[in-house]
Every structure is written in structure tokens, then in C-alpha cells.
Amino acid sequence: MAYVIPQPPQSFLPVAGTDDQFPVRRVYCVGRNYAEHAIEMGHDPDREPPFFFMKCPDNLMVGGGDWPYPVASNDVHWELEMVLGLKSGGTNIPAAQALDHVFGYAVGLDMTRRDLQGEAKKMGRPWDVGKAFDLAAPCTAIHPAEKTGHPTAGRIWLERNGEVRQDGDLNQMIWKIPEMIEYLSGLFTLAPGDLIFTGTPAGVGAVQRGDVLKGGVEGVDELTIKVV
Ligand code: MN
């Protein structure tokens, strides 16, 4: 058996502190999961059911560094998020058992072509062009939960050129991680290698070429990109 075209490379996150790699299968993202961010995006922060969209595994950019300003947009926003990776999966996972499936945690940027996303929202079209573009998901190495525990509180923040722009706390999540996994596993069969971007606190904004974005999640990691 031979592949008739070059085999696409497997996406992965390095496992922090080791030479091991975490292979990535799917990248789920939860929308509007912090009340203040829901408000800034013009929505009611009440506990409506969570909703999800996806990025592609090959949208990941591992670690920080130079990040090319994307094509086809003039309004590219940062969204700093905690990311989790699953070591096992299933369907209809009860919240009480959800954390048993988590391998570890990382820090990611859900970079967003807000102008294209806005057009899609207005037209009732999918968000892919706004969310799943090349390099749309810079992300740190993944840190095993044996080291980090399962963070439920702690600062989640982003600085643009040294100025604090996002400054939230994981305890402000509307849908907590076990509930998120329970809900998502009712929609999709989750599996080892799935990542979930868990939402961003208030303070999103537009980047310009030359900007340095530095952000982190307390107890997990920090991520820095320079927009070029
Ligand atoms: Mn997001």
C-alpha cells in the first residue's frame, strides 16, 4: 500500500518537560464562556447552552514566535484561552467522570478574523473563515494534569505590547470544564488527542503588525507571539 499523495503531517503538541509528543486529532472551541466577554460581544451572559466551533489540527502553531498577519482580513483579534487535551474519550461522559479523560492543559490563542466572522454571523453562515485559517491557533506545550492538577481558578491574562488587555480568572467560566466535556460528548464522540479551547475572558481586541502579545494561565504556562 502506498499513499498516492504526500501523507499530511500529524499535528501535535510537545509534552512540557519531556521529549514526548501529544498527537492532536480535533480542535474544539467553546464560544462565549466568560460572562464579561459575552457582554462585550453583544450577548446575554445568561447560562444559555454552550456552543462550539472547530479549528483544524493543522491550524496549530506550536510555541510562540513570529506570527504572520493573516490574509483576507483587516480586523484580527486575540482571544487568550486555556486549552485542554484528552487522553481518552467516549460519548455521553458524565461531568463527574469528565476530568478522568483529561491528559493536561496548555495556553492557546484563538486568533480570529473578526471581520470575516462578523460577516458570517450576519449572513447566518459558518464561522470557519473567521476561525479556522492558517496558524489560527498558537499554543504552548501541553502540561500533564499530574503536574498542574485540574485548574478551576487562577489568573488568565494577556498583555499587548506590555499593556494588560485581558485579565480574568478561570473561575469566571460560565460552563465549567467537566460540564463542557459532558455537553460536547453528547454531540460528538470524543477521543484521545482532542483539544478543547475553553473560551476567553473579556478584553479581546485587534492586533497590528509589530504587536507583541504575551499571555498566560496561572499554574499552566505563558505564550508570546509577535505579529509580523
Ligand atoms: Mn475563543
Coordinates of C-alpha atoms and ligand atoms in Angstrom, one line a residue:
M1 CA 0.0 0.0 0.0
A2 CA 1.3 3.4 -0.9
Y3 CA -0.1 6.9 -0.4
V4 CA -0.9 8.5 -3.8
I5 CA -0.1 12.0 -2.5
P6 CA 2.3 13.0 0.3
Q7 CA 0.9 12.0 3.7
P8 CA -0.3 15.1 5.6
P9 CA 1.8 15.5 8.7
Q10 CA 0.3 14.7 12.1
S11 CA -0.2 17.8 14.3
F12 CA 1.0 17.5 17.8
L13 CA 1.8 19.5 21.0
P14 CA 5.0 18.8 22.8
V15 CA 4.6 17.5 26.3
A16 CA 6.2 20.0 28.6
G17 CA 9.4 18.8 30.3
T18 CA 9.7 15.7 28.1
D19 CA 10.7 14.6 24.6
D20 CA 7.2 13.2 24.2
Q21 CA 4.5 14.5 21.9
F22 CA 0.7 14.7 22.2
P23 CA -0.8 13.9 18.8
V24 CA -3.8 16.1 18.0
R25 CA -7.0 14.7 16.5
R26 CA -9.6 17.5 16.6
V27 CA -9.6 21.1 18.0
Y28 CA -12.9 22.1 19.6
C29 CA -13.5 25.6 20.8
V30 CA -16.3 26.8 23.1
G31 CA -17.8 30.2 22.4
R32 CA -18.7 33.0 24.9
N33 CA -17.7 31.1 28.0
Y34 CA -16.9 34.1 30.2
A35 CA -19.8 36.5 31.1
E36 CA -17.9 39.7 30.6
H37 CA -16.7 38.6 27.1
A38 CA -20.3 37.6 26.2
I39 CA -21.4 41.1 27.1
E40 CA -18.6 42.8 25.1
M41 CA -19.6 40.7 22.1
G42 CA -23.2 42.0 22.5
H43 CA -24.8 38.9 24.0
D44 CA -26.7 38.0 27.1
P45 CA -24.3 36.3 29.6
D46 CA -27.1 34.1 31.0
R47 CA -26.4 30.5 31.1
E48 CA -27.7 29.5 27.6
P49 CA -26.4 26.1 26.5
P50 CA -22.7 26.2 25.4
F51 CA -21.9 26.2 21.7
F52 CA -18.9 25.0 19.9
F53 CA -17.0 25.6 16.7
M54 CA -13.8 23.9 15.4
K55 CA -10.4 24.8 14.2
C56 CA -8.3 22.4 12.2
P57 CA -5.4 20.5 13.8
D58 CA -3.0 22.0 11.2
N59 CA -4.0 25.5 12.3
L60 CA -1.9 25.0 15.5
M61 CA 1.3 26.9 15.7
V62 CA 3.4 25.3 18.5
G63 CA 5.1 27.6 20.9
G64 CA 5.5 31.4 20.4
G65 CA 7.4 33.4 17.9
D66 CA 6.7 35.3 14.8
W67 CA 3.1 35.1 13.7
P68 CA 2.3 36.4 10.1
Y69 CA -0.7 38.7 9.9
P70 CA -3.3 36.6 8.2
V71 CA -4.5 37.2 4.6
A72 CA -8.0 38.4 3.7
S73 CA -8.7 40.4 7.0
N74 CA -8.2 43.8 8.4
D75 CA -9.5 43.1 11.8
V76 CA -7.7 40.2 13.5
H77 CA -8.4 39.7 17.2
W78 CA -6.6 37.9 20.1
E79 CA -8.5 35.6 22.4
L80 CA -6.3 34.1 25.1
E81 CA -7.6 30.7 26.4
M82 CA -6.8 27.7 28.5
V83 CA -6.7 24.6 26.4
L84 CA -7.2 21.1 27.5
G85 CA -6.2 17.8 25.8
L86 CA -8.0 14.5 26.2
K87 CA -6.2 11.2 26.8
S88 CA -9.4 9.2 26.4
G89 CA -12.9 9.9 25.2
G90 CA -16.3 8.5 24.6
T91 CA -19.9 9.6 24.3
N92 CA -22.2 10.9 27.0
I93 CA -19.4 11.3 29.5
P94 CA -20.9 12.3 32.9
A95 CA -19.5 15.5 34.3
A96 CA -18.5 13.7 37.4
Q97 CA -16.1 11.5 35.4
A98 CA -15.1 14.1 32.8
L99 CA -11.7 15.1 34.3
D100 CA -10.6 11.4 34.2
H101 CA -10.3 11.9 30.5
V102 CA -8.1 15.0 30.6
F103 CA -4.4 14.4 29.8
G104 CA -3.3 18.0 30.5
Y105 CA -3.5 21.7 29.9
A106 CA -1.9 24.3 27.6
V107 CA -2.3 28.0 26.8
G108 CA -3.6 29.0 23.4
L109 CA -4.7 31.9 21.3
D110 CA -8.0 31.6 19.4
M111 CA -6.9 34.1 16.8
T112 CA -10.0 35.4 15.0
R113 CA -10.5 37.2 11.7
R114 CA -13.3 39.2 13.3
D115 CA -14.4 41.0 10.2
L116 CA -15.0 37.7 8.4
Q117 CA -16.6 36.1 11.4
G118 CA -18.9 39.2 11.7
E119 CA -20.0 38.9 8.1
A120 CA -20.6 35.2 8.6
K121 CA -22.7 35.9 11.7
K122 CA -24.8 38.4 9.8
M123 CA -25.4 36.1 6.9
G124 CA -26.1 33.1 9.0
R125 CA -23.1 31.3 7.6
P126 CA -20.4 29.1 9.2
W127 CA -17.6 30.7 11.1
D128 CA -14.7 28.7 9.5
V129 CA -13.3 31.6 7.5
G130 CA -13.1 33.7 10.7
K131 CA -11.7 30.9 13.0
A132 CA -10.0 28.1 11.1
F133 CA -7.4 29.9 9.0
D134 CA -3.7 29.1 8.7
L135 CA -1.9 29.4 12.0
A136 CA -5.1 30.5 13.8
A137 CA -4.2 28.5 16.9
P138 CA -0.8 29.4 18.5
C139 CA -0.4 27.1 21.5
T140 CA 2.1 26.2 24.2
A141 CA 3.3 22.7 25.0
I142 CA 0.8 20.6 27.0
H143 CA 1.4 20.2 30.7
P144 CA 0.2 16.8 32.2
A145 CA -2.5 17.2 34.8
E146 CA -0.4 15.2 37.2
K147 CA 1.8 18.3 37.4
T148 CA -0.8 21.1 37.0
G149 CA -3.8 19.5 38.7
H150 CA -7.2 20.5 37.1
P151 CA -7.2 24.3 37.3
T152 CA -10.6 25.8 38.3
A153 CA -9.3 29.2 39.4
G154 CA -6.4 31.4 38.7
R155 CA -5.5 34.3 36.6
I156 CA -5.9 34.2 32.8
W157 CA -4.4 37.3 31.1
L158 CA -3.0 38.8 28.0
E159 CA -0.7 41.8 27.5
R160 CA -0.4 43.7 24.2
N161 CA 2.9 45.5 24.0
G162 CA 3.3 45.3 27.8
E163 CA -0.2 46.7 28.5
V164 CA -2.7 44.4 30.2
R165 CA -5.7 43.9 27.9
Q166 CA -7.3 40.7 29.3
D167 CA -7.3 40.0 33.0
G168 CA -9.8 37.3 34.1
D169 CA -10.0 34.3 36.3
L170 CA -10.7 30.7 35.3
N171 CA -13.4 30.7 38.0
Q172 CA -15.4 33.1 35.7
M173 CA -16.1 30.3 33.2
I174 CA -19.9 30.0 32.6
W175 CA -19.6 26.4 31.7
K176 CA -17.0 24.6 33.8
I177 CA -14.7 22.1 32.2
P178 CA -16.5 18.9 33.3
E179 CA -19.8 20.3 32.1
M180 CA -18.2 21.3 28.8
I181 CA -16.9 17.8 28.3
E182 CA -20.3 16.3 29.2
Y183 CA -22.1 18.5 26.8
L184 CA -19.6 18.1 23.9
S185 CA -19.6 14.3 24.3
G186 CA -23.3 14.4 23.8
L187 CA -22.7 15.9 20.4
F188 CA -19.5 14.1 19.2
T189 CA -17.6 11.0 20.1
L190 CA -14.6 12.4 21.9
A191 CA -11.3 10.6 21.5
P192 CA -7.7 10.7 22.6
G193 CA -5.9 13.7 21.0
D194 CA -8.9 16.0 21.1
L195 CA -8.2 19.6 22.3
I196 CA -10.8 22.0 23.7
F197 CA -10.2 25.7 23.7
T198 CA -12.2 26.7 26.8
G199 CA -13.1 30.3 26.0
T200 CA -11.7 33.7 26.5
P201 CA -12.3 36.4 29.2
A202 CA -13.2 40.0 28.3
G203 CA -10.8 42.3 26.7
V204 CA -10.4 41.0 23.1
G205 CA -9.1 43.4 20.6
A206 CA -7.4 43.9 17.3
V207 CA -3.7 43.3 16.6
Q208 CA -1.4 45.2 14.3
R209 CA 1.8 44.2 12.7
G210 CA 4.7 44.6 15.2
D211 CA 2.5 43.9 18.2
V212 CA 3.8 41.5 20.9
L213 CA 1.1 39.5 22.5
K214 CA 2.0 37.8 25.8
G215 CA -0.5 35.9 27.8
G216 CA -0.8 33.1 30.2
V217 CA -2.8 31.0 32.6
E218 CA -1.7 30.9 36.2
G219 CA -0.3 27.4 37.0
V220 CA -0.1 26.3 33.4
D221 CA 2.1 28.3 31.0
E222 CA 2.7 31.5 29.1
L223 CA 2.7 32.2 25.4
T224 CA 4.2 35.0 23.4
I225 CA 3.7 35.8 19.7
K226 CA 4.9 38.8 17.6
V227 CA 2.6 39.8 14.8
V228 CA 4.7 40.2 11.6
Ligands
MN1 MN -12.5 31.9 21.6

